[in-house]
Short mmCIF file of C-alpha atoms in Angstrom, two decimals:
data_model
loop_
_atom_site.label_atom_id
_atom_site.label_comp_id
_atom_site.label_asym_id
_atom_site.label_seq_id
_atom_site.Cartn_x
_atom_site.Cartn_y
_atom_site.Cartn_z
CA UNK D 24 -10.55 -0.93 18.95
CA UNK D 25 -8.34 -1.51 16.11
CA UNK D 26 -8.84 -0.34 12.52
CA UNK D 27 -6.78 -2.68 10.30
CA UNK D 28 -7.71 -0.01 7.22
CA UNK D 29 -5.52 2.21 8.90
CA UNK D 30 -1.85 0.44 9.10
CA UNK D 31 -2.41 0.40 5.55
CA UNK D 32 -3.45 3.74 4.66
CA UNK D 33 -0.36 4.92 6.45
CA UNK D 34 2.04 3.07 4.99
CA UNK D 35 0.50 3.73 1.55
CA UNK D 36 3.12 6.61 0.93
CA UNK D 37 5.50 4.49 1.61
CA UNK D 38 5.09 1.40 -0.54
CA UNK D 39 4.92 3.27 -3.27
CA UNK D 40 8.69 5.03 -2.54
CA UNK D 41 10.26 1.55 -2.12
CA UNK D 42 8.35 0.33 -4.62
CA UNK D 43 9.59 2.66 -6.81
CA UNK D 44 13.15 2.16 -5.37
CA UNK D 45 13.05 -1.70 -6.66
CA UNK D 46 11.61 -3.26 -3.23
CA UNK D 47 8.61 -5.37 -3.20
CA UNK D 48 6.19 -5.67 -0.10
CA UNK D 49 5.77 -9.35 1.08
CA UNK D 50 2.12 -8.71 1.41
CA UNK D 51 1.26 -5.97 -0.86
CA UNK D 52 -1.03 -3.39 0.15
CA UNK D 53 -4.93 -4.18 -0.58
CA UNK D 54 -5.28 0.12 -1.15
CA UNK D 55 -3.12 -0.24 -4.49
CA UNK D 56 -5.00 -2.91 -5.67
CA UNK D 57 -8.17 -1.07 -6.90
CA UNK D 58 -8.78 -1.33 -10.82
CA UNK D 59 -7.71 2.18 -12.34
CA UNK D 60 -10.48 2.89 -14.56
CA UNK D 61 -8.89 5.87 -16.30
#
């Protein structure tokens, strides 16, 4: 079985470095997408 949840939860850390380095993911990661309600 394969949990698609999870390729994203591990790269989370990750898109978030590059993304702060300038780089863009094609895709974007559905985990950073959630509404911040602070």
């Amino acid at each position: 079985r394969v949990e698609p949840v999870a390729d994203d939860l591990a790269s989370m850390l990750l898109d978030v470095l590059v993304s702060e380095a300038g780089y863009v993911r094609a895709s974007g990661n559905p985990l950073l997408w959630l509404k911040d309600d602070t």
